XYZ file of C-alpha atoms in Angstrom:
83
model
C -61.327 77.675 24.651
C -63.605 75.291 26.809
C -65.973 75.030 23.901
C -63.292 73.905 21.632
C -62.124 71.508 24.311
C -65.762 70.089 24.619
C -66.128 69.822 20.908
C -62.822 68.203 20.629
C -64.153 65.477 23.181
C -67.397 64.902 21.613
C -65.413 64.145 18.188
C -63.327 61.767 19.906
C -66.256 59.924 21.319
C -67.739 59.796 18.034
C -64.832 58.501 16.465
C -64.752 55.780 19.054
C -68.344 54.976 18.526
C -67.785 54.829 14.952
C -65.133 52.147 15.235
C -67.495 50.086 17.507
C -70.228 50.332 14.921
C -67.966 49.487 12.093
C -66.897 46.255 14.002
C -70.478 45.469 14.707
C -71.042 45.886 11.056
C -68.097 43.510 9.966
C -70.042 40.711 11.933
C -73.523 41.546 10.391
C -73.455 44.189 7.403
C -77.370 44.569 7.849
C -77.581 45.368 11.482
C -80.051 48.266 11.620
C -78.809 49.754 15.032
C -75.301 49.728 13.997
C -75.983 51.230 10.875
C -77.952 53.977 12.239
C -75.578 54.544 15.059
C -72.673 54.941 12.160
C -74.670 57.258 10.119
C -75.231 59.564 13.423
C -71.680 59.305 14.258
C -70.645 60.588 10.936
C -73.430 63.199 11.007
C -72.652 64.530 14.361
C -69.079 64.878 13.808
C -69.827 67.135 10.740
C -69.210 64.122 7.907
C -72.531 64.642 5.949
C -71.092 62.754 2.888
C -70.430 59.692 4.662
C -73.667 59.849 6.751
C -75.826 60.030 3.698
C -73.897 57.263 2.067
C -74.686 54.994 5.220
C -78.195 56.210 5.142
C -78.704 55.366 1.534
C -77.226 51.811 2.363
C -79.827 51.561 4.977
C -82.450 52.327 2.501
C -81.330 49.468 0.197
C -81.683 47.075 2.872
C -84.791 48.801 4.687
C -86.601 50.840 2.102
C -89.248 51.762 4.638
C -87.073 53.139 7.500
C -88.412 56.420 8.202
C -85.681 57.744 10.325
C -83.300 57.018 7.161
C -85.748 58.762 4.808
C -86.178 61.759 6.857
C -82.433 61.983 7.809
C -81.369 61.448 3.972
C -83.586 64.215 3.219
C -82.172 66.789 5.633
C -78.705 65.503 4.518
C -79.594 66.153 0.828
C -80.573 69.829 1.582
C -77.571 70.431 3.670
C -75.301 69.088 0.954
C -77.014 71.381 -1.979
C -76.698 74.259 0.432
C -72.655 73.540 0.805
C -71.931 73.229 -2.869
């Protein structure tokens, strides 16, 4: 039960963080740290599809971003396994 409580709180934190990243991106849609934060908040909360969507957006703006390249490769593998 304690694990579920901790997991629930973590998801709340990711949802709150996600709202802040979205607000930052409303001001600057290419803000790299906000984009990475948004992608990670989706990924850590189990939303791989939206995380992948954000990493693809990062790579559109910053094609040499090694973190986005690596994380999108990892997510592609996870998404293929879940199909």
